[in-house]
Amino acid sequence: DSLGHEGGDKLLIQVSEKLIRSIKKTDTVSRFEGDEFMIMLNNIAKEKEILKIGNRILNLFKQAFIVNGQEFYISANLGIAVYPADGEKADELIKNANIAMYKSKEKGKNHFVLCSPVIKEEVNFKTKLTNHLYHALERDELELHYQPQICLQTGKIVGVEALLRWTHPELNMIPPNVFIPLAEQTGLINPI
């Protein structure tokens, strides 16, 4: 953003050039959208090799990129999907690589995550839960509970803490540490 479109394009070109130099000639690097790239690697037999390549790609971002004489340090997050475990079609592989990428972003900058059945199930559950959360207000599934705050010296109530609880008709009690972040991410926290 600070470089403008022309400078941003120069930075993206440098990133793509570094990525291309880091893989074999039989592999493919393409810009997917915005600042996202997709890399297709062929004939990787072992997970150990995948991890090695993931680390090699992340190491590319430890050095500064020079654009218009100015140094820029940028970070990267990788999501990795493996054929055929994570999909037999391109769109499945892309979707699962994206799922893994967002999981790596949760860890912070400069991480990579391999897609797994656990990650896919977690995303499916969050999606389902988010859809249910949209209806929780209208179905009156959210309840406010008040917990007194008591002074230990006097035994008197000195305050009250308001606690939100969600009782789902099928899933029962959904903990606040699960549904509050979903409400914040979707903007539902305001009406709640």
Coordinates of N, CA and C in Angstrom, one line a residue:
D1 N 0.8 -1.2 0.0 CA 0.0 0.0 0.0 C 0.9 1.3 0.0
S2 N 2.0 1.2 0.8 CA 2.8 2.4 0.8 C 3.6 2.7 -0.5
L3 N 3.7 1.7 -1.3 CA 4.4 1.8 -2.6 C 3.5 2.3 -3.7
G4 N 2.2 2.2 -3.6 CA 1.3 2.5 -4.7 C 1.3 1.2 -5.6
H5 N 0.4 1.3 -6.6 CA 0.2 0.1 -7.5 C 1.5 -0.3 -8.2
E6 N 2.2 0.7 -8.7 CA 3.4 0.4 -9.5 C 4.5 -0.3 -8.6
G7 N 4.7 0.3 -7.4 CA 5.7 -0.3 -6.5 C 5.2 -1.6 -6.0
G8 N 3.9 -1.8 -5.8 CA 3.4 -3.1 -5.3 C 3.6 -4.1 -6.4
D9 N 3.4 -3.7 -7.7 CA 3.6 -4.7 -8.7 C 5.1 -5.1 -8.8
K10 N 6.0 -4.1 -8.6 CA 7.5 -4.5 -8.6 C 7.8 -5.5 -7.5
L11 N 7.2 -5.3 -6.3 CA 7.4 -6.2 -5.2 C 6.9 -7.6 -5.5
L12 N 5.7 -7.6 -6.1 CA 5.1 -8.9 -6.5 C 5.9 -9.7 -7.5
I13 N 6.5 -8.9 -8.4 CA 7.4 -9.5 -9.4 C 8.6 -10.1 -8.7
Q14 N 9.2 -9.4 -7.8 CA 10.4 -9.9 -7.1 C 10.0 -11.1 -6.3
V15 N 8.9 -11.1 -5.7 CA 8.5 -12.3 -4.9 C 8.3 -13.5 -5.9
S16 N 7.7 -13.3 -7.0 CA 7.5 -14.4 -7.9 C 8.8 -14.9 -8.5
E17 N 9.8 -14.0 -8.7 CA 11.1 -14.4 -9.2 C 11.8 -15.3 -8.2
K18 N 11.7 -14.9 -6.9 CA 12.4 -15.7 -5.8 C 11.7 -17.0 -5.7
L19 N 10.4 -17.1 -5.8 CA 9.7 -18.3 -5.7 C 10.1 -19.3 -6.9
I20 N 10.2 -18.7 -8.1 CA 10.5 -19.5 -9.3 C 11.9 -20.1 -9.1
R21 N 12.8 -19.3 -8.6 CA 14.2 -19.7 -8.4 C 14.3 -20.8 -7.3
S22 N 13.3 -20.9 -6.4 CA 13.4 -21.8 -5.3 C 12.8 -23.2 -5.6
I23 N 12.3 -23.4 -6.8 CA 11.7 -24.7 -7.1 C 12.3 -25.3 -8.4
K24 N 11.9 -26.5 -8.7 CA 12.4 -27.2 -9.9 C 11.8 -26.6 -11.2
K25 N 12.4 -26.8 -12.3 CA 11.9 -26.3 -13.6 C 10.5 -27.0 -14.0
T26 N 10.3 -28.2 -13.4 CA 9.1 -28.9 -13.7 C 7.9 -28.5 -12.9
D27 N 8.2 -27.6 -11.9 CA 7.1 -27.1 -11.0 C 6.6 -25.8 -11.5
T28 N 5.5 -25.3 -10.9 CA 4.8 -24.2 -11.4 C 4.5 -23.1 -10.3
V29 N 4.8 -21.9 -10.6 CA 4.4 -20.8 -9.7 C 3.5 -19.9 -10.5
S30 N 2.4 -19.5 -9.8 CA 1.4 -18.6 -10.5 C 0.9 -17.7 -9.4
R31 N 0.6 -16.5 -9.8 CA -0.1 -15.5 -8.9 C -1.5 -15.9 -8.9
F32 N -2.1 -16.1 -7.8 CA -3.5 -16.6 -7.6 C -4.4 -15.4 -7.6
E33 N -4.2 -14.5 -6.7 CA -5.0 -13.3 -6.6 C -4.3 -12.4 -5.6
G34 N -4.5 -11.1 -5.8 CA -3.9 -10.1 -4.9 C -2.4 -10.4 -4.6
D35 N -2.1 -10.7 -3.3 CA -0.8 -11.0 -2.9 C -0.6 -12.5 -2.7
E36 N -1.5 -13.3 -3.3 CA -1.4 -14.8 -3.1 C -0.8 -15.5 -4.3
F37 N 0.1 -16.4 -4.0 CA 0.7 -17.2 -5.1 C 0.3 -18.7 -4.9
M38 N 0.3 -19.4 -5.9 CA 0.1 -20.8 -5.9 C 1.3 -21.5 -6.5
I39 N 1.8 -22.5 -5.8 CA 2.9 -23.3 -6.3 C 2.5 -24.7 -6.4
M40 N 2.7 -25.3 -7.6 CA 2.4 -26.7 -7.8 C 3.7 -27.4 -7.9
L41 N 3.9 -28.3 -7.0 CA 5.2 -29.1 -7.0 C 4.8 -30.6 -7.4
N42 N 5.7 -31.1 -8.3 CA 5.5 -32.4 -8.8 C 6.4 -33.4 -8.2
N43 N 5.9 -34.7 -8.1 CA 6.8 -35.8 -7.7 C 7.5 -35.6 -6.3
I44 N 6.7 -35.2 -5.3 CA 7.2 -35.2 -4.0 C 6.7 -36.4 -3.3
A45 N 7.6 -37.2 -2.9 CA 7.3 -38.6 -2.4 C 7.0 -38.6 -0.8
K46 N 7.7 -37.8 -0.1 CA 7.7 -37.9 1.4 C 7.3 -36.6 2.0
E47 N 6.6 -36.7 3.1 CA 6.2 -35.5 3.9 C 7.5 -34.7 4.3
K48 N 8.6 -35.4 4.6 CA 9.8 -34.7 5.0 C 10.3 -33.7 3.9
E49 N 10.1 -34.1 2.6 CA 10.5 -33.2 1.5 C 9.6 -32.0 1.5
I50 N 8.3 -32.2 1.7 CA 7.3 -31.1 1.7 C 7.7 -30.1 2.8
L51 N 8.0 -30.6 4.0 CA 8.4 -29.7 5.1 C 9.7 -28.9 4.8
K52 N 10.7 -29.6 4.1 CA 11.9 -29.0 3.7 C 11.6 -27.8 2.7
I53 N 10.8 -28.1 1.7 CA 10.4 -27.1 0.7 C 9.7 -25.9 1.4
G54 N 8.8 -26.2 2.3 CA 8.0 -25.2 3.0 C 9.0 -24.3 3.8
N55 N 10.0 -24.8 4.5 CA 10.9 -24.0 5.2 C 11.8 -23.2 4.2
R56 N 12.2 -23.8 3.1 CA 13.0 -23.1 2.1 C 12.2 -21.9 1.6
I57 N 11.0 -22.0 1.3 CA 10.2 -20.9 0.8 C 10.0 -19.8 1.9
L58 N 9.8 -20.2 3.1 CA 9.7 -19.2 4.2 C 11.0 -18.5 4.4
N59 N 12.1 -19.2 4.2 CA 13.4 -18.5 4.3 C 13.6 -17.4 3.3
L60 N 12.9 -17.5 2.1 CA 13.1 -16.5 1.1 C 12.7 -15.1 1.6
F61 N 11.8 -15.1 2.6 CA 11.2 -13.9 3.1 C 12.0 -13.3 4.3
K62 N 13.1 -13.9 4.7 CA 13.9 -13.4 5.7 C 14.8 -12.2 5.3
Q63 N 15.1 -12.2 4.0 CA 15.9 -11.1 3.4 C 14.9 -10.0 2.9
A64 N 15.4 -8.8 2.9 CA 14.7 -7.6 2.4 C 14.5 -7.7 0.9
F65 N 13.3 -7.2 0.5 CA 13.1 -6.9 -0.9 C 13.4 -5.4 -1.2
I66 N 14.0 -5.1 -2.3 CA 14.4 -3.7 -2.6 C 13.5 -3.2 -3.7
V67 N 12.7 -2.2 -3.4 CA 11.8 -1.6 -4.4 C 12.1 -0.1 -4.3
N68 N 12.4 0.5 -5.5 CA 12.7 1.9 -5.6 C 13.7 2.3 -4.6
G69 N 14.7 1.5 -4.4 CA 15.8 1.8 -3.5 C 15.5 1.7 -2.0
Q70 N 14.3 1.2 -1.7 CA 13.9 1.1 -0.3 C 13.8 -0.4 0.1
E71 N 14.2 -0.7 1.3 CA 14.1 -2.1 1.8 C 12.7 -2.4 2.3
F72 N 12.2 -3.5 2.0 CA 10.9 -4.0 2.6 C 11.0 -5.4 3.1
Y73 N 10.6 -5.6 4.3 CA 10.6 -6.9 4.9 C 9.1 -7.3 4.9
I74 N 8.8 -8.4 4.3 CA 7.5 -8.9 4.2 C 7.4 -10.3 4.8
S75 N 6.3 -10.7 5.2 CA 6.1 -12.1 5.7 C 5.3 -12.9 4.8
A76 N 5.3 -14.2 5.1 CA 4.5 -15.1 4.2 C 3.9 -16.2 5.1
N77 N 2.8 -16.7 4.7 CA 2.1 -17.8 5.3 C 1.8 -18.8 4.2
L78 N 2.0 -20.1 4.4 CA 1.8 -21.1 3.4 C 0.8 -22.1 3.9
G79 N -0.1 -22.5 3.0 CA -1.0 -23.6 3.3 C -0.7 -24.6 2.2
I80 N -0.6 -25.9 2.7 CA -0.1 -26.9 1.8 C -1.2 -28.0 1.7
A81 N -1.6 -28.4 0.5 CA -2.5 -29.5 0.3 C -1.8 -30.5 -0.6
V82 N -2.0 -31.8 -0.3 CA -1.2 -32.8 -1.0 C -2.2 -33.7 -1.8
Y83 N -1.9 -34.0 -3.1 CA -2.7 -34.9 -3.9 C -2.3 -36.3 -3.6
P84 N -3.2 -37.2 -3.5 CA -4.6 -37.2 -3.6 C -5.3 -37.0 -2.2
A85 N -4.5 -37.0 -1.1 CA -5.1 -37.0 0.2 C -6.0 -35.8 0.5
D86 N -5.7 -34.7 -0.1 CA -6.4 -33.4 0.2 C -7.3 -33.0 -1.0
G87 N -7.4 -33.9 -2.0 CA -8.2 -33.7 -3.1 C -7.6 -34.3 -4.4
E88 N -8.5 -34.7 -5.3 CA -8.1 -35.3 -6.6 C -8.3 -34.3 -7.7
K89 N -9.0 -33.2 -7.4 CA -9.3 -32.2 -8.4 C -8.6 -30.9 -8.0
A90 N -8.3 -30.1 -9.0 CA -7.6 -28.8 -8.7 C -8.4 -27.9 -7.7
D91 N -9.7 -27.8 -7.9 CA -10.5 -26.9 -7.0 C -10.5 -27.4 -5.6
E92 N -10.5 -28.8 -5.4 CA -10.4 -29.3 -4.0 C -9.0 -29.0 -3.4
L93 N -8.0 -29.2 -4.1 CA -6.6 -28.9 -3.6 C -6.5 -27.5 -3.3
I94 N -7.0 -26.6 -4.1 CA -6.9 -25.1 -3.9 C -7.7 -24.8 -2.6
K95 N -8.9 -25.3 -2.5 CA -9.7 -25.0 -1.3 C -9.0 -25.5 0.0
N96 N -8.4 -26.7 -0.1 CA -7.8 -27.2 1.1 C -6.5 -26.5 1.4
A97 N -5.8 -26.1 0.4 CA -4.5 -25.3 0.6 C -4.9 -24.0 1.3
N98 N -6.0 -23.4 0.8 CA -6.5 -22.1 1.4 C -6.9 -22.3 2.9
I99 N -7.6 -23.4 3.2 CA -7.9 -23.7 4.6 C -6.6 -23.8 5.4
A100 N -5.6 -24.5 4.9 CA -4.4 -24.6 5.7 C -3.7 -23.3 5.8
M101 N -3.8 -22.4 4.7 CA -3.1 -21.1 4.8 C -3.7 -20.3 5.9
Y102 N -5.1 -20.3 6.0 CA -5.7 -19.5 7.1 C -5.4 -20.0 8.4
K103 N -5.2 -21.3 8.5 CA -4.8 -21.9 9.8 C -3.3 -21.5 10.1
S104 N -2.5 -21.4 9.1 CA -1.1 -20.9 9.4 C -1.1 -19.5 9.8
K105 N -2.0 -18.6 9.3 CA -2.1 -17.2 9.7 C -2.5 -17.1 11.1
E106 N -3.3 -18.0 11.6 CA -3.7 -18.0 13.0 C -2.4 -18.2 13.9
K107 N -1.4 -18.8 13.4 CA -0.2 -19.0 14.2 C 0.7 -17.8 14.2
G108 N 0.4 -16.8 13.4 CA 1.2 -15.6 13.2 C 1.9 -15.6 11.9
K109 N 2.9 -14.7 11.8 CA 3.6 -14.6 10.5 C 4.7 -15.6 10.3
N110 N 4.9 -15.9 9.0 CA 6.0 -16.8 8.6 C 5.8 -18.3 9.1
H111 N 4.7 -18.8 8.9 CA 4.4 -20.2 9.2 C 3.8 -20.9 8.0
F112 N 3.9 -22.3 8.1 CA 3.2 -23.1 7.1 C 2.5 -24.2 7.8
V113 N 1.4 -24.6 7.2 CA 0.5 -25.7 7.8 C 0.2 -26.6 6.6
L114 N 0.3 -27.9 6.9 CA -0.2 -28.9 6.0 C -1.6 -29.2 6.3
C115 N -2.4 -29.3 5.3 CA -3.8 -29.6 5.4 C -3.9 -31.0 6.1
S116 N -5.0 -31.2 6.9 CA -5.2 -32.5 7.5 C -6.7 -32.7 7.7
P117 N -7.1 -33.9 7.9 CA -8.5 -34.2 8.2 C -9.0 -33.4 9.4
V118 N -8.2 -33.2 10.4 CA -8.6 -32.5 11.6 C -8.8 -31.0 11.2
I119 N -8.0 -30.4 10.4 CA -8.2 -29.0 10.0 C -9.4 -28.9 9.2
K120 N -9.6 -29.8 8.3 CA -10.8 -29.7 7.4 C -12.1 -29.8 8.3
E121 N -12.1 -30.8 9.2 CA -13.3 -30.9 10.1 C -13.5 -29.7 10.9
E122 N -12.4 -29.1 11.4 CA -12.5 -27.9 12.2 C -13.2 -26.8 11.4
V123 N -12.7 -26.6 10.2 CA -13.3 -25.5 9.3 C -14.8 -25.8 9.0
N124 N -15.1 -27.1 8.8 CA -16.5 -27.4 8.5 C -17.4 -27.2 9.7
F125 N -16.8 -27.5 10.9 CA -17.6 -27.3 12.1 C -17.8 -25.8 12.4
K126 N -16.7 -25.0 12.2 CA -16.8 -23.5 12.3 C -17.8 -22.9 11.4
T127 N -17.8 -23.4 10.1 CA -18.8 -22.9 9.1 C -20.2 -23.2 9.6
K128 N -20.4 -24.5 10.0 CA -21.7 -24.9 10.5 C -22.2 -24.1 11.7
L129 N -21.2 -23.9 12.6 CA -21.6 -23.1 13.8 C -21.9 -21.7 13.5
T130 N -21.1 -21.1 12.6 CA -21.3 -19.7 12.1 C -22.7 -19.6 11.5
N131 N -23.1 -20.5 10.7 CA -24.5 -20.5 10.1 C -25.5 -20.5 11.2
H132 N -25.3 -21.4 12.2 CA -26.3 -21.5 13.3 C -26.3 -20.2 14.1
L133 N -25.2 -19.6 14.3 CA -25.1 -18.4 15.1 C -25.9 -17.3 14.5
Y134 N -26.0 -17.2 13.2 CA -26.9 -16.2 12.5 C -28.3 -16.3 13.0
H135 N -28.7 -17.5 13.3 CA -30.1 -17.8 13.7 C -30.3 -17.8 15.2
A136 N -29.2 -17.9 16.0 CA -29.3 -18.0 17.4 C -30.1 -16.8 18.1
L137 N -29.9 -15.6 17.6 CA -30.6 -14.5 18.1 C -32.1 -14.6 17.9
E138 N -32.5 -14.9 16.6 CA -33.9 -15.0 16.3 C -34.6 -16.1 17.0
R139 N -33.9 -17.2 17.3 CA -34.5 -18.4 17.9 C -34.4 -18.3 19.5
D140 N -33.8 -17.2 19.9 CA -33.7 -16.9 21.4 C -32.9 -18.0 22.1
E141 N -31.8 -18.4 21.4 CA -30.9 -19.4 22.0 C -29.8 -18.8 22.9
L142 N -29.6 -17.5 22.9 CA -28.6 -16.8 23.7 C -29.2 -16.3 25.0
E143 N -28.5 -16.6 26.1 CA -29.0 -16.2 27.4 C -27.9 -15.4 28.1
L144 N -28.4 -14.4 28.9 CA -27.5 -13.6 29.7 C -27.6 -14.2 31.1
H145 N -26.5 -14.5 31.7 CA -26.4 -14.9 33.1 C -25.6 -13.9 33.9
Y146 N -26.0 -13.7 35.1 CA -25.3 -12.7 35.9 C -24.6 -13.5 37.1
Q147 N -23.4 -13.2 37.2 CA -22.6 -13.8 38.3 C -22.2 -12.7 39.3
P148 N -22.5 -12.9 40.5 CA -22.2 -11.8 41.5 C -20.7 -11.8 41.8
Q149 N -20.2 -10.6 42.0 CA -18.8 -10.5 42.5 C -18.9 -10.2 44.0
I150 N -18.2 -11.0 44.8 CA -18.4 -10.9 46.2 C -17.0 -10.5 46.8
C151 N -17.1 -9.5 47.8 CA -15.9 -9.1 48.5 C -15.7 -10.2 49.5
L152 N -14.5 -10.7 49.5 CA -14.1 -11.8 50.4 C -14.0 -11.4 51.9
Q153 N -13.7 -10.1 52.1 CA -13.6 -9.6 53.5 C -15.0 -9.4 54.1
T154 N -15.9 -8.9 53.4 CA -17.2 -8.5 53.9 C -18.3 -9.6 53.6
G155 N -18.1 -10.3 52.5 CA -19.1 -11.3 52.1 C -20.2 -10.6 51.3
K156 N -20.1 -9.3 51.1 CA -21.2 -8.6 50.4 C -20.9 -8.6 48.8
I157 N -22.0 -8.5 48.1 CA -22.0 -8.4 46.7 C -21.5 -6.9 46.3
V158 N -20.4 -6.9 45.5 CA -19.9 -5.5 45.2 C -20.0 -5.3 43.7
G159 N -20.4 -6.2 42.9 CA -20.6 -6.0 41.5 C -21.2 -7.3 40.9
V160 N -21.5 -7.2 39.6 CA -22.1 -8.3 38.9 C -21.4 -8.4 37.5
E161 N -21.1 -9.6 37.1 CA -20.5 -9.9 35.8 C -21.6 -10.5 34.9
A162 N -21.7 -9.9 33.7 CA -22.7 -10.4 32.8 C -22.0 -11.5 31.9
L163 N -22.5 -12.6 31.8 CA -22.0 -13.7 31.0 C -23.0 -14.2 29.9
L164 N -22.5 -14.3 28.7 CA -23.4 -14.7 27.6 C -23.2 -16.2 27.4
R165 N -24.3 -16.9 27.3 CA -24.3 -18.4 27.1 C -25.2 -18.7 25.8
W166 N -24.7 -19.7 25.1 CA -25.5 -20.1 23.9 C -25.8 -21.6 24.1
T167 N -27.1 -21.9 24.2 CA -27.6 -23.2 24.2 C -28.2 -23.6 22.9
H168 N -27.5 -24.4 22.1 CA -27.9 -24.8 20.8 C -28.8 -26.0 20.9
P169 N -29.9 -26.0 20.1 CA -30.9 -27.1 20.3 C -30.3 -28.5 20.0
E170 N -29.3 -28.7 19.2 CA -28.7 -30.0 18.9 C -27.4 -30.2 19.5
L171 N -26.6 -29.1 19.6 CA -25.2 -29.2 20.0 C -25.0 -28.9 21.5
N172 N -26.2 -28.5 22.2 CA -26.2 -28.2 23.6 C -25.4 -26.9 23.8
M173 N -24.7 -26.8 25.0 CA -24.0 -25.6 25.4 C -22.7 -25.4 24.5
I174 N -22.7 -24.2 23.8 CA -21.5 -23.8 23.1 C -20.7 -22.9 23.9
P175 N -19.4 -23.2 24.2 CA -18.6 -22.3 25.1 C -18.4 -20.9 24.5
P176 N -18.4 -19.9 25.3 CA -18.1 -18.5 24.8 C -16.8 -18.4 24.1
N177 N -15.8 -19.1 24.5 CA -14.5 -19.0 23.8 C -14.6 -19.6 22.4
V178 N -15.6 -20.3 22.1 CA -15.9 -20.8 20.7 C -16.7 -19.9 19.9
F179 N -17.9 -19.4 20.5 CA -18.8 -18.6 19.7 C -18.5 -17.1 19.7
I180 N -17.9 -16.6 20.7 CA -17.6 -15.1 20.7 C -16.6 -14.8 19.6
P181 N -15.5 -15.5 19.4 CA -14.6 -15.1 18.2 C -15.4 -15.2 16.9
L182 N -16.3 -16.2 16.7 CA -17.0 -16.3 15.5 C -17.9 -15.1 15.3
A183 N -18.6 -14.7 16.4 CA -19.4 -13.5 16.4 C -18.6 -12.3 16.0
E184 N -17.4 -12.2 16.5 CA -16.6 -11.0 16.2 C -16.1 -11.0 14.8
Q185 N -15.7 -12.2 14.3 CA -15.3 -12.3 12.9 C -16.4 -12.0 11.9
T186 N -17.6 -12.4 12.2 CA -18.7 -12.2 11.3 C -19.4 -10.9 11.4
G187 N -19.1 -10.1 12.5 CA -19.8 -8.9 12.7 C -21.1 -9.1 13.5
L188 N -21.4 -10.3 13.9 CA -22.6 -10.6 14.7 C -22.5 -10.1 16.1
I189 N -21.3 -9.8 16.5 CA -21.1 -9.4 17.9 C -21.9 -8.1 18.2
N190 N -22.1 -7.2 17.2 CA -22.8 -6.0 17.4 C -24.3 -6.2 17.7
P191 N -25.1 -7.0 16.9 CA -26.4 -7.2 17.3 C -26.5 -8.1 18.6
I192 N -25.6 -8.9 18.8 CA -25.6 -9.7 20.1 C -25.5 -8.8 21.2

